[in-house]
Short mmCIF file of C-alpha atoms in Angstrom, two decimals:
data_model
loop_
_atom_site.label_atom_id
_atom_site.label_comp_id
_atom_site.label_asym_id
_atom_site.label_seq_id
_atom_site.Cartn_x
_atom_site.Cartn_y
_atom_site.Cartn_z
CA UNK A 231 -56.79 67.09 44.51
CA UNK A 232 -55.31 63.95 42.88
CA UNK A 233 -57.50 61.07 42.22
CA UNK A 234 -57.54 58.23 44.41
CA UNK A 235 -56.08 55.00 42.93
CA UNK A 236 -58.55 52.39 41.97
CA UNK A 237 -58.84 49.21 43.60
CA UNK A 238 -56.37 47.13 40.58
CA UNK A 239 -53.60 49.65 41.32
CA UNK A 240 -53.87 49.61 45.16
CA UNK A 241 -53.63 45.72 45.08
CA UNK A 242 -50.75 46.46 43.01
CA UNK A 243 -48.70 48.10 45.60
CA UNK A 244 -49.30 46.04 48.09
CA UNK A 245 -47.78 43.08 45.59
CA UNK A 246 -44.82 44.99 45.15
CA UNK A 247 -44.66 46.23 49.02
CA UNK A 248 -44.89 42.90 49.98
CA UNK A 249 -42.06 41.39 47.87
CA UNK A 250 -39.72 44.49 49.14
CA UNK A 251 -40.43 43.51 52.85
CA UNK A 252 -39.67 39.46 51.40
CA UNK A 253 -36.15 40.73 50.12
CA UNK A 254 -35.03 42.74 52.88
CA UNK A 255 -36.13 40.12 55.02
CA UNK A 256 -33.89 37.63 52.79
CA UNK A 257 -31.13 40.20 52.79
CA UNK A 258 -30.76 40.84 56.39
CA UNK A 259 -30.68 36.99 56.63
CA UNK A 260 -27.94 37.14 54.51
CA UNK A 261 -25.87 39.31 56.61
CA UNK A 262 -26.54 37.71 60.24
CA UNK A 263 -24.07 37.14 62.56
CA UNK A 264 -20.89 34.25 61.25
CA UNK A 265 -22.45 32.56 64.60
CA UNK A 266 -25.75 31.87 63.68
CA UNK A 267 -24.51 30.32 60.01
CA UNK A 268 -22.39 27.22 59.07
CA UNK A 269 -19.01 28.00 57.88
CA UNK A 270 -18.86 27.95 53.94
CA UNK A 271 -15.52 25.92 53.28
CA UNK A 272 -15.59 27.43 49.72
CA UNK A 273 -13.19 30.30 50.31
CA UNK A 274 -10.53 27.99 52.10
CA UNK A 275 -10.42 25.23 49.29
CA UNK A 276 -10.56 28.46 46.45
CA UNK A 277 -7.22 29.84 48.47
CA UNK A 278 -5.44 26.54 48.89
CA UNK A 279 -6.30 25.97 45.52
CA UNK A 280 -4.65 29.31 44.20
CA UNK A 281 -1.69 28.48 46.27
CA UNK A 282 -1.20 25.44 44.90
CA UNK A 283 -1.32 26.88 40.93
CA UNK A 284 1.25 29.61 41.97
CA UNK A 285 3.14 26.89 44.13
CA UNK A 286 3.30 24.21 41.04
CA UNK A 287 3.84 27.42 37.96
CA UNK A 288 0.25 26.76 37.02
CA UNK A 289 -0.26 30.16 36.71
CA UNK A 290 2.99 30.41 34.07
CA UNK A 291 1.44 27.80 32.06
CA UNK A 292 2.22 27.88 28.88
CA UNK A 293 6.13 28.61 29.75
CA UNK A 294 5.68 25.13 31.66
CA UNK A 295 6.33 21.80 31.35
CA UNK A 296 3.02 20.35 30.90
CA UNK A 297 -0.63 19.53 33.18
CA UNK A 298 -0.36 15.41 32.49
CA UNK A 299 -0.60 14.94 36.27
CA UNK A 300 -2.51 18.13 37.59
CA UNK A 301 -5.80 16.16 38.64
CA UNK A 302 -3.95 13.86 40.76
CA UNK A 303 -2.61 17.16 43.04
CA UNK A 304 -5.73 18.64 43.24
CA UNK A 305 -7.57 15.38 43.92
CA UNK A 306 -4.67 14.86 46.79
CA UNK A 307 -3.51 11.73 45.20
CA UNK A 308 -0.13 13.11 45.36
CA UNK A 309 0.85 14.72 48.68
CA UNK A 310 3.97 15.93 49.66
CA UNK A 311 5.75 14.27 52.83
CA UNK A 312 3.81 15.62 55.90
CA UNK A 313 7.22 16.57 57.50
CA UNK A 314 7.87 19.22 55.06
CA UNK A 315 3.81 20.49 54.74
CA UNK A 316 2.16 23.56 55.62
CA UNK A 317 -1.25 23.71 56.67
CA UNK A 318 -2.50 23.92 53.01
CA UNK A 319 -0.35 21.03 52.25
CA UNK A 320 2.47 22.64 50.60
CA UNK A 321 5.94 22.62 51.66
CA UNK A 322 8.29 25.14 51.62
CA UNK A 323 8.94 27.05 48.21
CA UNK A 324 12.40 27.28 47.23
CA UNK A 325 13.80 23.46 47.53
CA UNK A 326 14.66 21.85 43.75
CA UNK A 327 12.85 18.60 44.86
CA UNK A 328 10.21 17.17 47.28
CA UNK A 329 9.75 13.70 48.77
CA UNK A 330 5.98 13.08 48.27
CA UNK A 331 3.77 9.90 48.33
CA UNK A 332 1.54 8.62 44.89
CA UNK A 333 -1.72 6.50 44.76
CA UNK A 334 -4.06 5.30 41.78
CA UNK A 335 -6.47 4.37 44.08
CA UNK A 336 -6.11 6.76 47.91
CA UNK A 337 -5.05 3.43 49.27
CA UNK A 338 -1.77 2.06 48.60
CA UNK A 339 0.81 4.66 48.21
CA UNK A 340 4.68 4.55 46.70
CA UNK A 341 7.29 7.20 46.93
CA UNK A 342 7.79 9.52 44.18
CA UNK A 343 10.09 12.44 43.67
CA UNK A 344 8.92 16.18 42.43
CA UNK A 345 11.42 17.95 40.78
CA UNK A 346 11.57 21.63 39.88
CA UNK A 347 11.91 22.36 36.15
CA UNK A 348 14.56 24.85 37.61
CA UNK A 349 15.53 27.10 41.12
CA UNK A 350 12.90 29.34 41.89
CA UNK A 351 15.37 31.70 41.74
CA UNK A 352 16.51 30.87 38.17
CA UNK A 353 12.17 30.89 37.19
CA UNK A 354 12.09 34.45 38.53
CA UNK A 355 15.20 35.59 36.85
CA UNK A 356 14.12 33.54 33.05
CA UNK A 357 10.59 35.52 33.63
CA UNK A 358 11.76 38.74 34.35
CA UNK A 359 14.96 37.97 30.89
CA UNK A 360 11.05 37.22 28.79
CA UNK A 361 9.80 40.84 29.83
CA UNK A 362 13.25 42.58 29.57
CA UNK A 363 13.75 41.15 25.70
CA UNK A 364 10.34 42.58 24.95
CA UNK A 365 11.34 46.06 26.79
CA UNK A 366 8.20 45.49 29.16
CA UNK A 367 7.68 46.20 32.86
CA UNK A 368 9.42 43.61 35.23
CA UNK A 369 6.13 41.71 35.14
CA UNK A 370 4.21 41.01 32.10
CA UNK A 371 2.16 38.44 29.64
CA UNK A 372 5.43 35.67 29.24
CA UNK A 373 2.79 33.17 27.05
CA UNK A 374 2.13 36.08 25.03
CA UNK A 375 6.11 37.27 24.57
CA UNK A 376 7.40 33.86 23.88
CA UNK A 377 4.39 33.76 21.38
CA UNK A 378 6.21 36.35 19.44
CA UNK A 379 9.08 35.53 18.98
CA UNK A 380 10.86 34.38 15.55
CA UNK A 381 12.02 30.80 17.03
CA UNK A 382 8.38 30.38 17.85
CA UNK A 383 6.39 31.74 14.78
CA UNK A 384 8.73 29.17 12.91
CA UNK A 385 7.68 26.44 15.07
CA UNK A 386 3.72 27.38 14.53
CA UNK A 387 4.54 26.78 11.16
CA UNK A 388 6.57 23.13 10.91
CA UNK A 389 5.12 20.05 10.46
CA UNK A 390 8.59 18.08 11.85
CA UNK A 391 11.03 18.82 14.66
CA UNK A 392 14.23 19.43 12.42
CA UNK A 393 17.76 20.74 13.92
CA UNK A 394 17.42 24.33 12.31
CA UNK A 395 14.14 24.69 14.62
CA UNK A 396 16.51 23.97 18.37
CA UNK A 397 20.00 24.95 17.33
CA UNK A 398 20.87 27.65 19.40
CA UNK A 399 19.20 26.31 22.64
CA UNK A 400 21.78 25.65 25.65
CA UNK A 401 20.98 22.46 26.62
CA UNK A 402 23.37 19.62 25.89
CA UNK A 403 20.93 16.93 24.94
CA UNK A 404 20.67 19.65 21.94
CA UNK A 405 24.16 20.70 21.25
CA UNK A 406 24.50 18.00 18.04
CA UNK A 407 20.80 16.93 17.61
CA UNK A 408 20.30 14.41 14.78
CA UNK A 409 16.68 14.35 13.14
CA UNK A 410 16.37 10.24 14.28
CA UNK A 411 17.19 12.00 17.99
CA UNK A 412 14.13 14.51 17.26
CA UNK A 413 11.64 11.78 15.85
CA UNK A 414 11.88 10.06 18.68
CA UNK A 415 11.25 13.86 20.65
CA UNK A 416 8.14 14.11 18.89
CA UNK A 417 7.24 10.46 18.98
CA UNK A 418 7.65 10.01 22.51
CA UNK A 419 6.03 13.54 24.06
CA UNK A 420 4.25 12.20 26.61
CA UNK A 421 2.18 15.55 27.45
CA UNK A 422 0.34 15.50 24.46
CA UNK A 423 -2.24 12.76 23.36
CA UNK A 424 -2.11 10.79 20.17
CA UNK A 425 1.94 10.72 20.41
CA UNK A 426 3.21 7.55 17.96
CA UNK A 427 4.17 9.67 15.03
CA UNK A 428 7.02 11.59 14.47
CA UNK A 429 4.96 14.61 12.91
CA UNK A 430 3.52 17.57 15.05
CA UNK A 431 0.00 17.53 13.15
CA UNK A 432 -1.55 16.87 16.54
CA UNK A 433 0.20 19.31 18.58
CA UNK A 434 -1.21 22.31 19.12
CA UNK A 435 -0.17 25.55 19.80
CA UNK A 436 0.36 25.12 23.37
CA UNK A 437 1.85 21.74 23.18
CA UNK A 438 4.39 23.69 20.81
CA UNK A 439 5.24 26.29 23.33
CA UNK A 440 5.23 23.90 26.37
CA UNK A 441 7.69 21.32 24.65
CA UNK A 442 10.14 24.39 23.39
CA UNK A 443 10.12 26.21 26.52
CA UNK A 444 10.96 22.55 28.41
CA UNK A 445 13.79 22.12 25.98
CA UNK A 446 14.94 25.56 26.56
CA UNK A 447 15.24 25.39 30.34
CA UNK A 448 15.67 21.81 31.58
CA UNK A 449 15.62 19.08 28.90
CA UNK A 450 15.30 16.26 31.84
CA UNK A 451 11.74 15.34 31.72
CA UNK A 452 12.13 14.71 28.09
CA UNK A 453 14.99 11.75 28.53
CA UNK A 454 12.84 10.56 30.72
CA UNK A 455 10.18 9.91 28.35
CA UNK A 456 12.28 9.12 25.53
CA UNK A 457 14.95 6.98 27.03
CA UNK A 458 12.55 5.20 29.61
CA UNK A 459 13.60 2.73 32.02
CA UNK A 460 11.75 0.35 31.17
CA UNK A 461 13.16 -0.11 28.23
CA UNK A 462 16.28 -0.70 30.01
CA UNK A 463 17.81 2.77 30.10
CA UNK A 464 19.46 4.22 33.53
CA UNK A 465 16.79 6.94 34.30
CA UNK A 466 13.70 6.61 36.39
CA UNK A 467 10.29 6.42 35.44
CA UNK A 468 8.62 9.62 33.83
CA UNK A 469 5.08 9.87 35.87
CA UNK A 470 3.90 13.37 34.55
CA UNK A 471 3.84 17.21 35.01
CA UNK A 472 2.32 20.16 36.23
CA UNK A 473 3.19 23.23 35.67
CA UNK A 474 7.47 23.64 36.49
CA UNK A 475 7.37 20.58 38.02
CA UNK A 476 7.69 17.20 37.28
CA UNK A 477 6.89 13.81 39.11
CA UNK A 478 9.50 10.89 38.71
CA UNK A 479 9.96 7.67 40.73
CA UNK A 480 11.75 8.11 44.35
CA UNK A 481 15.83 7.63 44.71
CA UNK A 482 18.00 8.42 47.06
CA UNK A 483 20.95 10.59 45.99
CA UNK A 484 24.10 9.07 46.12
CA UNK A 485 25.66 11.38 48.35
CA UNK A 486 23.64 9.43 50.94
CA UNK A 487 25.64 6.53 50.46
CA UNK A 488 29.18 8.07 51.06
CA UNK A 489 29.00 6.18 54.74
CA UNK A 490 27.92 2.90 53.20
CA UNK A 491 29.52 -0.60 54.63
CA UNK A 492 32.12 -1.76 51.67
CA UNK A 493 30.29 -4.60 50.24
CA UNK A 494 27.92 -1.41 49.47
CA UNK A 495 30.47 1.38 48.11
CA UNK A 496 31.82 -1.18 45.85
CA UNK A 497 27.98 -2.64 44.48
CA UNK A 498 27.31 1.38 43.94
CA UNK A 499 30.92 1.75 42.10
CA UNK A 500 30.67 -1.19 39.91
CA UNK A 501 26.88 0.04 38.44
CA UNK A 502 28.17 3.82 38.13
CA UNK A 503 30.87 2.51 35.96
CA UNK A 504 28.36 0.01 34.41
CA UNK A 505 26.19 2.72 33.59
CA UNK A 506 28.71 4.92 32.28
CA UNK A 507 29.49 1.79 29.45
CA UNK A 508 25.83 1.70 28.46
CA UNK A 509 26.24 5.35 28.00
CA UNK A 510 28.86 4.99 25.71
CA UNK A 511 27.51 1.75 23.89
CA UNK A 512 23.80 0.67 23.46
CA UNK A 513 21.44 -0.84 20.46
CA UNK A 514 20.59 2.40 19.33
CA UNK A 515 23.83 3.69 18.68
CA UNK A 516 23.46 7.04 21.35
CA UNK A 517 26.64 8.33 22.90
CA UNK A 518 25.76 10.36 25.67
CA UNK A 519 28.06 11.94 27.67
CA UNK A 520 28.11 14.56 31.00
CA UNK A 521 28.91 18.23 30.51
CA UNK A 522 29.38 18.00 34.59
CA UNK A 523 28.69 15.59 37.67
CA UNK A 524 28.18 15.93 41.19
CA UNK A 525 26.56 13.31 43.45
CA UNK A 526 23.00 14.64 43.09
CA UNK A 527 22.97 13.56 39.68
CA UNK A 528 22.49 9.75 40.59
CA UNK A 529 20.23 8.53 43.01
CA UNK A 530 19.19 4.93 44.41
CA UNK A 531 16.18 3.14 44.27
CA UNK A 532 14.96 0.77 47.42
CA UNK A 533 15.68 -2.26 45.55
CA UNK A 534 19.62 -1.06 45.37
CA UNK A 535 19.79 -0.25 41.89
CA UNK A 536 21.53 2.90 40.80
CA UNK A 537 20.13 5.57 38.31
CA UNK A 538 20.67 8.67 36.54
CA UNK A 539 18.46 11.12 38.81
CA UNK A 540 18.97 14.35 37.07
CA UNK A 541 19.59 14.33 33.43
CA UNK A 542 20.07 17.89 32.37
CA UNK A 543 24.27 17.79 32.17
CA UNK A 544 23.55 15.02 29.76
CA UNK A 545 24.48 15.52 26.36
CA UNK A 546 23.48 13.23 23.49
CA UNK A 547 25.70 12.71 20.12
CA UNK A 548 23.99 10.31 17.75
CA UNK A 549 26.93 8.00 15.78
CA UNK A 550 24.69 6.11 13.39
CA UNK A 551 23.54 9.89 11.99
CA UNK A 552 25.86 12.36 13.47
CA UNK A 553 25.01 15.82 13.85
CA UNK A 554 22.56 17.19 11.33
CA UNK A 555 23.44 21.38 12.05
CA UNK A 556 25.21 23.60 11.18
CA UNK A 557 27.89 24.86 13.82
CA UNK A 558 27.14 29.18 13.55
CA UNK A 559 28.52 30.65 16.79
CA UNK A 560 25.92 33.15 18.36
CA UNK A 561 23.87 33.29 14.66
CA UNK A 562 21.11 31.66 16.21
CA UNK A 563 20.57 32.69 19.92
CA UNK A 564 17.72 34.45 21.26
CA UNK A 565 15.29 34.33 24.38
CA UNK A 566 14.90 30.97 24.35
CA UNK A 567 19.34 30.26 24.72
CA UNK A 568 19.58 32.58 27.57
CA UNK A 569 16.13 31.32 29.51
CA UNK A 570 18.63 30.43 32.66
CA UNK A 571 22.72 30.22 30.93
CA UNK A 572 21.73 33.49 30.24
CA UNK A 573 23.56 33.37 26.81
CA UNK A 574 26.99 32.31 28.54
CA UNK A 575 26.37 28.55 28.03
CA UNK A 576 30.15 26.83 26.53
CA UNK A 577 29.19 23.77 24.80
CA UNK A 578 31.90 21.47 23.17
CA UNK A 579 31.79 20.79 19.70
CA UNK A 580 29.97 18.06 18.56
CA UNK A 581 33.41 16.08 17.18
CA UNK A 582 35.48 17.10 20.48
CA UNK A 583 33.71 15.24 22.99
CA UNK A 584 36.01 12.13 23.78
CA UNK A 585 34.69 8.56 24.98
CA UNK A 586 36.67 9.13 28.51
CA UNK A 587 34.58 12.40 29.04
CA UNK A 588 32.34 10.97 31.64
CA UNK A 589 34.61 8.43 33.15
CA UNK A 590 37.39 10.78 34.06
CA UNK A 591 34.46 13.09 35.62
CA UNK A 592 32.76 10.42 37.64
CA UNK A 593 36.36 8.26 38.41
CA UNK A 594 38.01 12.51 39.42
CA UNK A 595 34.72 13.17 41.36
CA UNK A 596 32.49 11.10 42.57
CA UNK A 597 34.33 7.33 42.91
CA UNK A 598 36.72 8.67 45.57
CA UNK A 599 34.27 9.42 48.06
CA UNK A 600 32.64 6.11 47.71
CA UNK A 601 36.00 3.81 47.34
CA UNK A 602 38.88 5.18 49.19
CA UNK A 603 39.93 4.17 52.41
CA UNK A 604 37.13 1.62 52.45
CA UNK A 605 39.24 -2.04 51.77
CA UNK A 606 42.01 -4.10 53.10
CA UNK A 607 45.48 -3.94 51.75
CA UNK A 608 46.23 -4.36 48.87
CA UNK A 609 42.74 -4.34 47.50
CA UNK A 610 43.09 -0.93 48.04
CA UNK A 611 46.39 -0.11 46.74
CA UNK A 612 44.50 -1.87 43.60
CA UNK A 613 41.35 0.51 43.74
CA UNK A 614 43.67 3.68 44.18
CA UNK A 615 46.02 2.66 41.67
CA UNK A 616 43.02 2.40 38.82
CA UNK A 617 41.28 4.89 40.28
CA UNK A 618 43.69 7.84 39.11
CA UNK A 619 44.59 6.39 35.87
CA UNK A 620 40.63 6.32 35.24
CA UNK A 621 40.72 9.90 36.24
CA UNK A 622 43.66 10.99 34.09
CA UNK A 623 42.45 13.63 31.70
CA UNK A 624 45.74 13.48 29.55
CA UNK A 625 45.50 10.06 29.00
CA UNK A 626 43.93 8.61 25.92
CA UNK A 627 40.53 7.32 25.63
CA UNK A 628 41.77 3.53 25.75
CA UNK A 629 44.14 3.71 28.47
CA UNK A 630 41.24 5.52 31.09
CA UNK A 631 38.55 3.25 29.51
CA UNK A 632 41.21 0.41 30.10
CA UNK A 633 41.46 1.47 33.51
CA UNK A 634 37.79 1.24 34.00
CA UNK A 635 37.51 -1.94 33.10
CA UNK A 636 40.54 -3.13 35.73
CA UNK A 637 38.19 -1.45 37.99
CA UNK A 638 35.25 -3.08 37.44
CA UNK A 639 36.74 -6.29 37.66
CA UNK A 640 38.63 -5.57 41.12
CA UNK A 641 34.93 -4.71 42.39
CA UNK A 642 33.09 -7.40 41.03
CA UNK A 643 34.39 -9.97 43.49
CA UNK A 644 34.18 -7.56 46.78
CA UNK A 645 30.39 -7.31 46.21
CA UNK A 646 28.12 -9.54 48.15
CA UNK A 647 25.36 -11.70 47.54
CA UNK A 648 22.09 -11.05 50.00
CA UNK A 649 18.63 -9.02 49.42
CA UNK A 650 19.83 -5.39 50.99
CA UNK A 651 20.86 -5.44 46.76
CA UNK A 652 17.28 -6.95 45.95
CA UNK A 653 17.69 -5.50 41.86
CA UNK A 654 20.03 -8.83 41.24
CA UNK A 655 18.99 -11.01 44.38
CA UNK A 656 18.54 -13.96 44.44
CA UNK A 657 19.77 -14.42 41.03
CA UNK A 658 22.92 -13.30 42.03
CA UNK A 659 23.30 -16.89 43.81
CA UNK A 660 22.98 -18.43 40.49
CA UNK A 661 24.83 -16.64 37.98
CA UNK A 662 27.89 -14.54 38.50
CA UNK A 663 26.63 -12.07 35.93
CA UNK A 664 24.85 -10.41 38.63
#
C-alpha cells in the first residue's frame, strides 16, 4: 500500500489544482462568444495597413523610390480623393496617378498629385526581368538580386556619382551626363538626410540602391528635386515618396484645356513656347530637350501657370561641360537598362540633338489642338502660317526657332488681362512683360 502524502504535499496539490481551474477558467473566457466581447479593431487597421504597403510598393522597398513621406499615409494626412476610394481608403490599382488631398496639420488641406514610378504593368514585368536575369522562379528576393549585380557592387564601392557608374541606363536625363549634372544628383537627393555635399559618404546602402533603381526606371522625381520650382524651373514641387510612388503638387493636364475660350488657348501657347526657351537657355547653362511629347506631359496649376508635369522624356545635355562618357554601344547594359525599355531604348547621340528638337515636337503635336480654328481672320491665317514652319523638321534650327518667336509675339497681344490667369495678375495691368 503506498504511503499517504503528508500534509506539505497535499497543500501542494491543491495550489497547483487551484491555479489549473484559474486558467481554464481564463481560457474559456478567452474563447466566449464574439457577442459577449468588444470588437478588437487591431486586425482591420493590421489589413488596411498591409494593403496599403503592397498598394504604395512598400513591400518592394529597396527597388523603390524612397519612404520621405510614408508617415503622412499612414497617419492619413494624405488621402486619396474620396471619389476614387475603397473602403480601406485606397483607390483603384492600376491608374499612373491619383488626385489626393495634403495637410501639415489634419486641418487645412491642398491638392497634390501621386504619381506611379511606372504602370503597374511595367512594375510586374521589371520584377519578374530581376528574377529572370538571376535564372530564379517568377517571384523572388529583387533587393537581394539587384544587390548582386556588377553595376551595384561598383556603386557600394564609390565615394562620387561619376558617368562610368550610370552609362548604360535608358533614361534620357542620363544619355550625356556631365559630372557638374551628377553633383548636383547627389547634392540635391532629397530621400536621404544630410544632402549638401556632392559625396555619397552619407548614403548608405539602401539610399544607393533606392537612388539607382529610381534612375533606372523613371528619372522624374529626381528633376524634381534638382531643378525645383522654386528656383524658377518649369516643374512642380517635389513633396516626397513612398515606395513606387511619388507625391508632387496638383495640375491639371493640358489636354483638359483643348476646349478653352481663346484668350485661354493662346495664354497656355505663349508659356509652352516660353518654357520651351528656358529649356534651351538658362543661368546654368542646361539644354534639355524631349525625346517625345504628348499632352499629359504638361499640366496646369489653379493659379494658370503652366508646368512640366511628367519629366521622364526629358533629356539633359550640359554645354558648359559637355558629356563626360564614353559612347560604347551595348558595352555597358545590364538589368538595370532593360528595368522597363527592356534593352530596346534608341537614344540620340549626345552631339545630334538639335535646338528645334522640342519645338518642332510641341509646335507638330500639341499647339494645334490648342490654336487652330480658335481666332478671327487673319489672326489665324498668322497662327497657321507660323505654326507649320515651327513644326518643320527639315528646316534649320534658326528658321523654326525664328518661327517661334513670330509666334510668340502674334499671341502676346490676344492674351487678356483678369485673375482667371492669377500667376501674372494684377501685375499684368502694370507691365506688359506679363
Amino acid at each position: 500500500m503506498e504511503p499517504r502524502p503528508g500534509p506539505k504535499a497535499a497543500a501542494l496539490r491543491l495550489g497547483w489544482l487551484a491555479l489549473l481551474l484559474l486558467w481554464i477558467s481564463a481560457l474559456s473566457y478567452s474563447f466566449s462568444s464574439p457577442a459577449s466581447l468588444p470588437p478588437s479593431p487591431v486586425p482591420r487597421v493590421r489589413t488596411s495597413y498591409n494593403l496599403g504597403r503592397t498598394f504604395l510598393g512598400l513591400d518592394k522597398c529597396n527597388a523603390c523610390i524612397g519612404t520621405s513621406i510614408c508617415k503622412k499615409f499612414f497617419k492619413e494626412e494624405i488621402r486619396f480623393d474620396n471619389t476614387r476610394a475603397s473602403h480601406l481608403g485606397l483607390p483603384p490599382g492600376d491608374l499612373p496617378s491619383y488626385s489626393a488631398n495634403y495637410s501639415d496639420d489634419s486641418k487645412t488641406w491642398r491638392p497634390v498629385e501621386i504619381l506611379r514610378l511606372a504602370s503597374k504593368y511595367q512594375n510586374e514585368i521589371s520584377d519578374r526581368r530581376i528574377c529572370v536575369s538571376a535564372s530564379a522562379p517568377k517571384t523572388c528576393s529583387i533587393e537581394r538580386v539587384l544587390r548582386k549585380t556588377g553595376r551595384f557592387q561598383k556603386w557600394l564601392q564609390a565615394k562620387r556619382l561619376t558617368p562610368d557608374l550610370v552609362q548604360g541606363l535608358p533614361s534620357p536625363f542620363l544619355r550625356c551626363p556631365s559630372q557638374r549634372l551628377l553633383d548636383r544628383v547627389v547634392r540635391r537627393y532629397a530621400e536621404v538626410a544630410d544632402a549638401g555635399s556632392i559625396f555619397m559618404d552619407h548614403f548608405t546602402d539602401r539610399d544607393k540602391l533606392r537612388l539607382l533603381y529610381t534612375l533606372s526606371v523613371n528619372a522624374h522625381p529626381i528633376l524634381l528635386q534638382i531643378f525645383p520650382g522654386a528656383e524658377g524651373w518649369p516643374l512642380p514641387k517635389y513633396l516626397g515618396s513612398c515606395g513606387r510612388f511619388l507625391v508632387s503638387t496638383s495640375t491639371r493636364p493640358l489636354q483638359e484645356f483643348y476646349g478653352a475660350p481663346p484668350d485661354q488657348a493662346a495664354d497656355l501657347a505663349y508659356q509652352l513656347l516660353g518654357v520651351l526657351e528656358s529649356l534651351r537657355s538658362n543661368d546654368l547653362n542646361y539644354f534639355f530637350y524631349f525625346t517625345h511629347v504628348d499632352a499629359g506631359m504638361f499640366g496646369i496649376f489653379n493659379n494658370g501657370h503652366l508646368f512640366i508635369r511628367d519629366a521622364r522624356a526629358l533629356g539633359v545635355i550640359d554645354k558648359q561641360e559637355g558629356s563626360q562618357v564614353a559612347t560604347r554601344a551595348g558595352e555597358d547594359q545590364d538589368i538595370f537598362s532593360c528595368l522597363v525599355s527592356g534593352c530596346q531604348a534608341q537614344l540620340p547621340s549626345c552631339n545630334m540633338v538639335p535646338e528645334k528638337q522640342s519645338l518642332v515636337l510641341v509646335c507638330q503635336q500639341l499647339l494645334p489642338r490648342l490654336l487652330q480654328g480658335r481666332f478671327p481672320s487673319p489672326v489665324q491665317e498668322e497662327i497657321d502660317t507660323a505654326l507649320a514652319q515651327c513644326g518643320e523638321e527639315a528646316s534649320p534650327d534658326p528658321e523654326v526657332l525664328g518661327a517661334a518667336t513670330r509666334l510668340k509675339d502674334i499671341l502676346r497681344p490676344l492674351r487678356t488681362c483678369d485673375p482667371r490667369f492669377a500667376y501674372r495678375y494684377p501685375d499684368c495691368k502694370y507691365n506688359d512683360k506679363f
